PDB file of C-alpha atoms in Angstrom:
ATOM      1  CA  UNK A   1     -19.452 -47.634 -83.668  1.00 66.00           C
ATOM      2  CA  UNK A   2     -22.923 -47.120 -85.432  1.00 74.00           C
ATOM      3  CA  UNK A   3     -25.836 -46.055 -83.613  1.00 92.00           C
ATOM      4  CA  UNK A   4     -28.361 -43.288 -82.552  1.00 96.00           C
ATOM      5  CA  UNK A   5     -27.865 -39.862 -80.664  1.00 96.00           C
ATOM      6  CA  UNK A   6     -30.777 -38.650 -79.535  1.00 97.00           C
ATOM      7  CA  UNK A   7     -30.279 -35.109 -77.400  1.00 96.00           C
ATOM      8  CA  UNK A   8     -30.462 -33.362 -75.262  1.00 96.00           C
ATOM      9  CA  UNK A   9     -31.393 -36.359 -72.722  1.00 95.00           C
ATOM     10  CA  UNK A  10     -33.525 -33.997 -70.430  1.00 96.00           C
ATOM     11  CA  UNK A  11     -35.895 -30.675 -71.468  1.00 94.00           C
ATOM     12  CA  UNK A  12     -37.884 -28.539 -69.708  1.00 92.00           C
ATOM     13  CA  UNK A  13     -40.656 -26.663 -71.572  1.00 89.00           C
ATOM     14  CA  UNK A  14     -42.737 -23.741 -70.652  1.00 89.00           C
ATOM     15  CA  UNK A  15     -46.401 -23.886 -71.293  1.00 85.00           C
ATOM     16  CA  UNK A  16     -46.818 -22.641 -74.873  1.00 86.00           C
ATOM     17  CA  UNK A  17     -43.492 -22.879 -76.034  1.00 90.00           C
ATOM     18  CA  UNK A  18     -42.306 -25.040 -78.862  1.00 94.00           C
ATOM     19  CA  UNK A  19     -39.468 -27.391 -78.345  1.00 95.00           C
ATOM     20  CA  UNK A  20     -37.351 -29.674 -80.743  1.00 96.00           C
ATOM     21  CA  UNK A  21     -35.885 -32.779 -79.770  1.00 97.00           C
ATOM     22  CA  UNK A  22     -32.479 -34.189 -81.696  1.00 98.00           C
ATOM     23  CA  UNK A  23     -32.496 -37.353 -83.071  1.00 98.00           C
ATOM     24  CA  UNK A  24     -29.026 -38.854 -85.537  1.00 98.00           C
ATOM     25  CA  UNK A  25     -28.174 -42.209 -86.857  1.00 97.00           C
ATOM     26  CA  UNK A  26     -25.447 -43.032 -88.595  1.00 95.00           C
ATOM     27  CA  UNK A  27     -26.572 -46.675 -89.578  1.00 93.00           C
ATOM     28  CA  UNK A  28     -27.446 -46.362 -92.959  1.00 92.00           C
ATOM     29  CA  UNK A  29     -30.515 -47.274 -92.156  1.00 92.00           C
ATOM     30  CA  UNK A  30     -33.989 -45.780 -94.156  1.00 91.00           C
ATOM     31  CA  UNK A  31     -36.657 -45.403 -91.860  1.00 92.00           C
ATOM     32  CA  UNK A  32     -36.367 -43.778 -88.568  1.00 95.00           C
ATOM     33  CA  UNK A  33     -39.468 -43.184 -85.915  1.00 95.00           C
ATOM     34  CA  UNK A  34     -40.303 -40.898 -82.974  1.00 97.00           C
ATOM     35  CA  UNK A  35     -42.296 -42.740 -80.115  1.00 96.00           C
ATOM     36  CA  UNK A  36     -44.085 -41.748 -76.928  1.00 96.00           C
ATOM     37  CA  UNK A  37     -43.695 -43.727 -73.401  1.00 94.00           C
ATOM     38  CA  UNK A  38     -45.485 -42.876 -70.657  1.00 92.00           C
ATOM     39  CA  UNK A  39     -45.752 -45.368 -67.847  1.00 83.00           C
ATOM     40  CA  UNK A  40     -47.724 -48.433 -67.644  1.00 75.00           C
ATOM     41  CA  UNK A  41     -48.663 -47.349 -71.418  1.00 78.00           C
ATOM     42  CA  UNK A  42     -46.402 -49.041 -73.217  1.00 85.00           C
ATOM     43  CA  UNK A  43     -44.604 -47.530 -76.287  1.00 91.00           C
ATOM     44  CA  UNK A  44     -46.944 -44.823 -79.311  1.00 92.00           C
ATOM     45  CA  UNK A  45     -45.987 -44.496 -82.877  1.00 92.00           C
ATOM     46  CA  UNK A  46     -45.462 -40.196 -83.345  1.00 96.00           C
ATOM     47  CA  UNK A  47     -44.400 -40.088 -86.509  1.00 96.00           C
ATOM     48  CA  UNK A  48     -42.446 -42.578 -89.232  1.00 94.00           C
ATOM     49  CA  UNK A  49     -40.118 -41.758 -91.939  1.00 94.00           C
ATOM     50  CA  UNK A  50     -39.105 -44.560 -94.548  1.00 90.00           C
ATOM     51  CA  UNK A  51     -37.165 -41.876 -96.993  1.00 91.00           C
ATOM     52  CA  UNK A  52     -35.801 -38.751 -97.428  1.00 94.00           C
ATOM     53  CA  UNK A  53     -38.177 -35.437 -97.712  1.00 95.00           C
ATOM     54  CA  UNK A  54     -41.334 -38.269 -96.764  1.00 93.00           C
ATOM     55  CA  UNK A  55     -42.955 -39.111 -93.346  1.00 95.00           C
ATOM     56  CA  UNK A  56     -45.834 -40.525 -91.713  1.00 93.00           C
ATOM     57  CA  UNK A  57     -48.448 -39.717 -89.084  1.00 94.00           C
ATOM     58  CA  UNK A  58     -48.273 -42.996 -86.537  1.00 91.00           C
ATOM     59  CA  UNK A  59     -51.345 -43.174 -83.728  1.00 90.00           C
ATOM     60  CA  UNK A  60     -50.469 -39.641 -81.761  1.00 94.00           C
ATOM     61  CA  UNK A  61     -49.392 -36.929 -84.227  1.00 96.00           C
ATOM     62  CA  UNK A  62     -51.724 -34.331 -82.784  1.00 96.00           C
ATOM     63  CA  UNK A  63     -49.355 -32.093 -81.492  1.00 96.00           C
ATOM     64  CA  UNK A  64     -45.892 -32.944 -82.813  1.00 97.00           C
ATOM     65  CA  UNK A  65     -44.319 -31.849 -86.472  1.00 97.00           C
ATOM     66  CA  UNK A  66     -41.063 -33.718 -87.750  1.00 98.00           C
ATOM     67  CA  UNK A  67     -38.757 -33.366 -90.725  1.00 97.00           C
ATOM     68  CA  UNK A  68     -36.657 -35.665 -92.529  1.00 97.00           C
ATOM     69  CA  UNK A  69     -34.282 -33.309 -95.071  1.00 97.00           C
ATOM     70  CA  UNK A  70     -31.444 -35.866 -94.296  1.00 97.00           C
ATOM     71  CA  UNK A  71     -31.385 -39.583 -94.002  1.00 96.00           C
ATOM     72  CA  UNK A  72     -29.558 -39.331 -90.791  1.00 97.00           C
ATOM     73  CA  UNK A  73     -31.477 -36.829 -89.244  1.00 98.00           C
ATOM     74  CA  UNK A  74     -34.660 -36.944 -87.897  1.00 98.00           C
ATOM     75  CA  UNK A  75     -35.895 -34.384 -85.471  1.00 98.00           C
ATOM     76  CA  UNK A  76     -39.096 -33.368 -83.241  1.00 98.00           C
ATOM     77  CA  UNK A  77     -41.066 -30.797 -82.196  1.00 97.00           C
ATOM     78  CA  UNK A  78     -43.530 -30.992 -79.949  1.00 96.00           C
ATOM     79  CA  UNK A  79     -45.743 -28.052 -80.101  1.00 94.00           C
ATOM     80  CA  UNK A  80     -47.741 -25.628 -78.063  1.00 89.00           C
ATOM     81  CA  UNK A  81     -50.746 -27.785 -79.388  1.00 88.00           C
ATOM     82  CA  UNK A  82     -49.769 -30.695 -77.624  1.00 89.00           C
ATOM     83  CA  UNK A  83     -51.391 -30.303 -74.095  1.00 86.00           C
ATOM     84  CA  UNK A  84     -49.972 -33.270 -72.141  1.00 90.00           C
ATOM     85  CA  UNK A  85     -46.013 -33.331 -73.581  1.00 92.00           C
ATOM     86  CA  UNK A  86     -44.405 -34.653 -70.151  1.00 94.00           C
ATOM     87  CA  UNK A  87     -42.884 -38.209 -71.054  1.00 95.00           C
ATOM     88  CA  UNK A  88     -40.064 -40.168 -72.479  1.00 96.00           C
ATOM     89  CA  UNK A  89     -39.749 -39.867 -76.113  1.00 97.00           C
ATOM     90  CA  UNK A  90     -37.590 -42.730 -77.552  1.00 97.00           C
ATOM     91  CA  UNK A  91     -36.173 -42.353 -81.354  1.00 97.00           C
ATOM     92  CA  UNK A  92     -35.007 -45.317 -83.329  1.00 95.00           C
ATOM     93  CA  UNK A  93     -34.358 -46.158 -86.947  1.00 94.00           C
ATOM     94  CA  UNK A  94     -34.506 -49.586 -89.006  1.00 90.00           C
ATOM     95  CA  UNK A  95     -33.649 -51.389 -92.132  1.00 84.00           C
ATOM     96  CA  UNK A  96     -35.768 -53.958 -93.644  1.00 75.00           C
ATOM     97  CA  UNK A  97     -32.610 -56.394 -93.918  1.00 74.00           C
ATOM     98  CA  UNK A  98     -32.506 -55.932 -90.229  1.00 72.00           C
ATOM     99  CA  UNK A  99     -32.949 -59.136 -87.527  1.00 70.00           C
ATOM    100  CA  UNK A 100     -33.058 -57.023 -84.619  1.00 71.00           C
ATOM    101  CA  UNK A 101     -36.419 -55.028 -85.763  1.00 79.00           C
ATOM    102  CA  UNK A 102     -35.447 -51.449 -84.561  1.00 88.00           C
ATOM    103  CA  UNK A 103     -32.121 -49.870 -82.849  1.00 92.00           C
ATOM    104  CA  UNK A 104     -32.972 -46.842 -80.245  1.00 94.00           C
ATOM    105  CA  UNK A 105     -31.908 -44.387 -78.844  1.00 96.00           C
ATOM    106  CA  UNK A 106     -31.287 -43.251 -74.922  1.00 96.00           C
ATOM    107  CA  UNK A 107     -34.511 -41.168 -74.889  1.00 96.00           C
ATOM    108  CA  UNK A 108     -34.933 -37.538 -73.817  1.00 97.00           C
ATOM    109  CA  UNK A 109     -37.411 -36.470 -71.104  1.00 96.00           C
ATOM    110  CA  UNK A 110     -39.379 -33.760 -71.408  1.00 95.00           C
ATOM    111  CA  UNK A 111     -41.417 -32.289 -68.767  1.00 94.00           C
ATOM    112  CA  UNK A 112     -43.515 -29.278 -68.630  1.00 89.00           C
ATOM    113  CA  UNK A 113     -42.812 -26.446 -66.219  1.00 85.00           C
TER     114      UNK A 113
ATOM    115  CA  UNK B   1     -54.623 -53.255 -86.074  1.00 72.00           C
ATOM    116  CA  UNK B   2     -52.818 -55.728 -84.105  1.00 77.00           C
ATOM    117  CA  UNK B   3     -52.993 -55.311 -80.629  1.00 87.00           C
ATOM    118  CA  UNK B   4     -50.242 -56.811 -77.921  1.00 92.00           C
ATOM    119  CA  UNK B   5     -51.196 -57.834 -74.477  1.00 94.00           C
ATOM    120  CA  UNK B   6     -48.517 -58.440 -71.757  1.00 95.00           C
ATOM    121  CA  UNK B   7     -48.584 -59.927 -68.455  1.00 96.00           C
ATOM    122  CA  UNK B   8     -47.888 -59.349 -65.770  1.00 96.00           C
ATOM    123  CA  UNK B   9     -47.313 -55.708 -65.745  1.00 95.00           C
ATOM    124  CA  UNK B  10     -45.221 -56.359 -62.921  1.00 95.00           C
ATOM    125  CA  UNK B  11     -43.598 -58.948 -61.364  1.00 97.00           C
ATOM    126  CA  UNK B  12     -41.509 -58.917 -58.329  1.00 98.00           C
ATOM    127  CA  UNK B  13     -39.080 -61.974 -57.686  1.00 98.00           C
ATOM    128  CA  UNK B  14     -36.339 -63.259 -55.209  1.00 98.00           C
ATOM    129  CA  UNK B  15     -33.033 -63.568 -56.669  1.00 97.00           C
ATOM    130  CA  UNK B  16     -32.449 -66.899 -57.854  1.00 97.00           C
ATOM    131  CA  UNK B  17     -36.236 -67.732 -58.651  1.00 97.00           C
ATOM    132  CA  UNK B  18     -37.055 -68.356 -62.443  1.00 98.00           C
ATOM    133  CA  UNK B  19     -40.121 -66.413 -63.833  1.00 98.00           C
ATOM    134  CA  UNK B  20     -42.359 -65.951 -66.945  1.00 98.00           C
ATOM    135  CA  UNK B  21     -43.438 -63.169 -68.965  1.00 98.00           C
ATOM    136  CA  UNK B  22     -46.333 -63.501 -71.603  1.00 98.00           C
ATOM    137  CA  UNK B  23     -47.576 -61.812 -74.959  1.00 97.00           C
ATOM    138  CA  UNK B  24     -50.285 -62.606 -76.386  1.00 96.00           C
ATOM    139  CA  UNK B  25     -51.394 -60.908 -79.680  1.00 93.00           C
ATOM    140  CA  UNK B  26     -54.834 -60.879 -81.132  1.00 90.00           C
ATOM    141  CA  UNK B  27     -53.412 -61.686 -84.795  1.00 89.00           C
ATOM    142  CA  UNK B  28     -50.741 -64.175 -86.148  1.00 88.00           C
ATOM    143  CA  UNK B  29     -47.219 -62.659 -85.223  1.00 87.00           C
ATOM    144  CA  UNK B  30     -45.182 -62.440 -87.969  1.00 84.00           C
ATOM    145  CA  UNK B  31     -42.113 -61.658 -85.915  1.00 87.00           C
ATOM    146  CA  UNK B  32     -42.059 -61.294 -82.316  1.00 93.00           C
ATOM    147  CA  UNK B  33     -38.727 -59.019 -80.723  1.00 94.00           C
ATOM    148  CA  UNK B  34     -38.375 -58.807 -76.989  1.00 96.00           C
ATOM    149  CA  UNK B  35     -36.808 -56.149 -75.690  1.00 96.00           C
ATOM    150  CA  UNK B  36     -35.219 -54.693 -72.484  1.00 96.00           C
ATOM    151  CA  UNK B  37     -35.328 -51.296 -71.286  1.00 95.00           C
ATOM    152  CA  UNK B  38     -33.189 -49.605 -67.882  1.00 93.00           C
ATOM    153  CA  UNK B  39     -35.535 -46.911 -66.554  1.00 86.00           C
ATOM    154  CA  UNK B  40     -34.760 -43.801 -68.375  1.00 88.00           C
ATOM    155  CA  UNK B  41     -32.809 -45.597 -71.262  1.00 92.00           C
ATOM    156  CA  UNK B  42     -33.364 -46.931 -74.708  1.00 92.00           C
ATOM    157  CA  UNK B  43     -34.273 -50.681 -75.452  1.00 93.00           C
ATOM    158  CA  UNK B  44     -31.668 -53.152 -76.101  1.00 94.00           C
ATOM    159  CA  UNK B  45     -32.878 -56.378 -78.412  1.00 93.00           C
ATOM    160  CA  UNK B  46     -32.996 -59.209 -76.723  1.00 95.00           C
ATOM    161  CA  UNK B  47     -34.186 -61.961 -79.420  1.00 93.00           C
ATOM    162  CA  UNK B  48     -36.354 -62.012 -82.376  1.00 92.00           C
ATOM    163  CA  UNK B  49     -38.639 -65.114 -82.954  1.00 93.00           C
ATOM    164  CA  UNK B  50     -39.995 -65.993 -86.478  1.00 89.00           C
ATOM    165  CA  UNK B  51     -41.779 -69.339 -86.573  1.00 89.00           C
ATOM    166  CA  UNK B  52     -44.274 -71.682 -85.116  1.00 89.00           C
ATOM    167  CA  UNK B  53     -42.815 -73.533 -82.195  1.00 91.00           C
ATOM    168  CA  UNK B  54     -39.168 -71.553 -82.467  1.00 94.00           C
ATOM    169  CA  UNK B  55     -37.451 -71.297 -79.299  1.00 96.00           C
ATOM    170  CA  UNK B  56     -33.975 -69.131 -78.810  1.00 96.00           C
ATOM    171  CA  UNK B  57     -31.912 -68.727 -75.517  1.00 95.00           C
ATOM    172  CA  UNK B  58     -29.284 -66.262 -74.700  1.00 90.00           C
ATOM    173  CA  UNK B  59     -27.718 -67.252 -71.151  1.00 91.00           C
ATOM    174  CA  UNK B  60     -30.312 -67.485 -68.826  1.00 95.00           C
ATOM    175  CA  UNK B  61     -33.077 -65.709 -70.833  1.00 97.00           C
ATOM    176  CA  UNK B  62     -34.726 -68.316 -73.237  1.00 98.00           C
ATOM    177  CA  UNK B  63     -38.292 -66.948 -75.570  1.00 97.00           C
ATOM    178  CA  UNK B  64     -40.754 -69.033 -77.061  1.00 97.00           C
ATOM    179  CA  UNK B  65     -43.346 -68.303 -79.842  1.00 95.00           C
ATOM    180  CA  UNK B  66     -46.125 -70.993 -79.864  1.00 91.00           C
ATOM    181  CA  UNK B  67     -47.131 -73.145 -82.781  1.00 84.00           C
ATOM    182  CA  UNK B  68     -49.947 -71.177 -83.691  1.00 89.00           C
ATOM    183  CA  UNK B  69     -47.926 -68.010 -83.671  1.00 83.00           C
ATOM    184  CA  UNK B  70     -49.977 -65.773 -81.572  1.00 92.00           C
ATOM    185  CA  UNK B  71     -48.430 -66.050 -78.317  1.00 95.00           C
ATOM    186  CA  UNK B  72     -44.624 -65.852 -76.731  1.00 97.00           C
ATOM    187  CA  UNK B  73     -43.218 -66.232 -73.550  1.00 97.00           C
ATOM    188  CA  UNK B  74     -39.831 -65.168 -72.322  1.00 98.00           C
ATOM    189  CA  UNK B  75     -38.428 -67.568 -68.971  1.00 98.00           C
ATOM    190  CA  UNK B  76     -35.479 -66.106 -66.961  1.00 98.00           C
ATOM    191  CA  UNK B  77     -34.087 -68.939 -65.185  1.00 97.00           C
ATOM    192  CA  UNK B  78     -32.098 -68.096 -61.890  1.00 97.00           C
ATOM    193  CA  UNK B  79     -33.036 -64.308 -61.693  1.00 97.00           C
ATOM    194  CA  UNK B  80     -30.396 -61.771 -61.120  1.00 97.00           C
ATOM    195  CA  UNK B  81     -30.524 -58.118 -59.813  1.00 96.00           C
ATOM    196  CA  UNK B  82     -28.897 -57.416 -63.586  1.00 95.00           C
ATOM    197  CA  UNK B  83     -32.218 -59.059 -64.525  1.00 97.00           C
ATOM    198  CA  UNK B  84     -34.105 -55.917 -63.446  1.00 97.00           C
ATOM    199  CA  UNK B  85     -35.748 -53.819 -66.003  1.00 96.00           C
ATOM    200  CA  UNK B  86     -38.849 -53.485 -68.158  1.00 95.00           C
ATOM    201  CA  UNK B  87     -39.412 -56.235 -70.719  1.00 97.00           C
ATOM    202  CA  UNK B  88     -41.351 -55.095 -73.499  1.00 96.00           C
ATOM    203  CA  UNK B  89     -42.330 -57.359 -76.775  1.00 96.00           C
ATOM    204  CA  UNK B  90     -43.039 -56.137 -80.353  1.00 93.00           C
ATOM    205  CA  UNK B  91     -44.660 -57.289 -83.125  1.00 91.00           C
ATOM    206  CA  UNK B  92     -43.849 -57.012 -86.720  1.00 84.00           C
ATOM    207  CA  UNK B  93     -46.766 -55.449 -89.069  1.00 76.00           C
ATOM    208  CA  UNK B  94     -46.047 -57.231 -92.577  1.00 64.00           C
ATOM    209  CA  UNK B  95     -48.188 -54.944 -94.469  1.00 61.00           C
ATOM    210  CA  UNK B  96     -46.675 -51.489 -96.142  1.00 57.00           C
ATOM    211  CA  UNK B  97     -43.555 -51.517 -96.980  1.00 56.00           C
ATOM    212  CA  UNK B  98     -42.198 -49.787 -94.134  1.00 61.00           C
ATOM    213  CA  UNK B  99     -41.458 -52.026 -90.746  1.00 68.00           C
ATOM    214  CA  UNK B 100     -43.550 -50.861 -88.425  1.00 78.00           C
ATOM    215  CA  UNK B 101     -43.579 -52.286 -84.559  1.00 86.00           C
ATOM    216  CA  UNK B 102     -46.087 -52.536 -82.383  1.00 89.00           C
ATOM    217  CA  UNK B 103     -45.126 -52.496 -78.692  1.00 92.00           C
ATOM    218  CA  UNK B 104     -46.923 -54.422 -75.418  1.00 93.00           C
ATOM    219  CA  UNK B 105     -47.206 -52.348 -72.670  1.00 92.00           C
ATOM    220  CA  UNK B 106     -44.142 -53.588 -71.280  1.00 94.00           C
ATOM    221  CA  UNK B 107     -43.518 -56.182 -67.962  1.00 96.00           C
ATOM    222  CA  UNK B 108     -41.543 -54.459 -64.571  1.00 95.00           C
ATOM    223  CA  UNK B 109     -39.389 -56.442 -63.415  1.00 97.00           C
ATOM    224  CA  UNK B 110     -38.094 -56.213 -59.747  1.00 97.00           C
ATOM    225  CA  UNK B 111     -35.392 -59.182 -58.393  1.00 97.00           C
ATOM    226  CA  UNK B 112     -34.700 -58.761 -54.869  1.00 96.00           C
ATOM    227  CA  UNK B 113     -30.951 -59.342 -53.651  1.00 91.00           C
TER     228      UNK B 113
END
């Protein structure tokens, strides 16, 4: 069955250290996205990728770098830069022929330690 | 940018009771997806609305956009304990060419056995 892996579904990061978090479809579909939950807050746009090699800062990129060498592959890093990382970071991908808008992933927590 | 305000944040209900959960955009929805998220997982589509007036059910859930396309509301009739969970709405942005969603801050729901 298609979907999204994102791993590892828990992290623990040491102040200053660097950290990436997984995130795989295989879908087919073109854009994929990183957000940010924290509670009561909703869900913010990281970063967006609609192709290949090309990606976009959403409303909270400070902080956070992402790649996108494959379609199927889209991973994080939050960085030493980013001074509040604890939350739930949610992947998911989409395809503009789509009727269900996005398809996520199971999240991975992170929390500083 | 479009902006998506939900209420309640929480809502706490007896099993059995029906309830209401409201978003209200400040600009014309072009496509309104309601969501459901366990805590600590990914969010699983519920229903997608398009136009003024539409109105989809899926068992006991049922969502409504208005006629002037700026507000939805999502009933559960008969509340379960399965019920339980964050309900978050999303709105389409039609302008780009990538989909991009923006998120409410999400509804707690509680049902009490």
């Amino acid at each position: 069955d298609g979907g999204i892996t994102q791993s590892p579904k828990y992290l623990f990061r040491k102040e200053g250290q660097n950290v990436t978090l997984s995130c795989e479809q295989n879908l087919n579909h073109d854009a994929m996205y990183w957000y940010r939950q924290d509670p009561g807050q909703g869900l913010r746009l990281i970063y967006y990728s609609q192709i290949v090699n090309d990606f976009q800062k959403g409303d909270i990129a400070e902080g956070y770098s992402v790649s996108r060498e494959k379609k199927e592959s889209f991973p994080l890093t939050v960085t030493s830069a980013q001074k509040n990382p604890t939350a739930f970071y949610l992947c998911a991908s989409s395809s503009r022929s789509s009727n269900y808008g996005y398809t996520f992933g199971s999240g991975t927590r992170l929390t500083v330690v | 940018s479009q902006e998506l305000e939900q209420s309640p944040q929480s809502l706490i209900v007896q099993e059995g009771k029906n309830l209401t959960i409201n978003c209200t955009s400040s600009k014309t929805l072009y496509g309104l997806y309601w969501y459901k998220q366990k805590y600590g997982e990914g969010l699983i589509f519920l229903m997608m609305l398009q136009k003024g007036g539409e109105e989809k059910s899926h068992e006991k859930i049922t969502a409504k956009l208005d006629e002037k396309k700026q507000q939805s509301s999502l009933h559960i009739t008969a509340s379960q304990p399965s019920h339980a969970g964050i309900y978050l709405c999303g709105a389409d942005n039609p302008s780009g060419s990538a989909r991009q969603l923006t998120f409410g801050s999400g509804t707690q729901l509680t049902v009490l056995p």
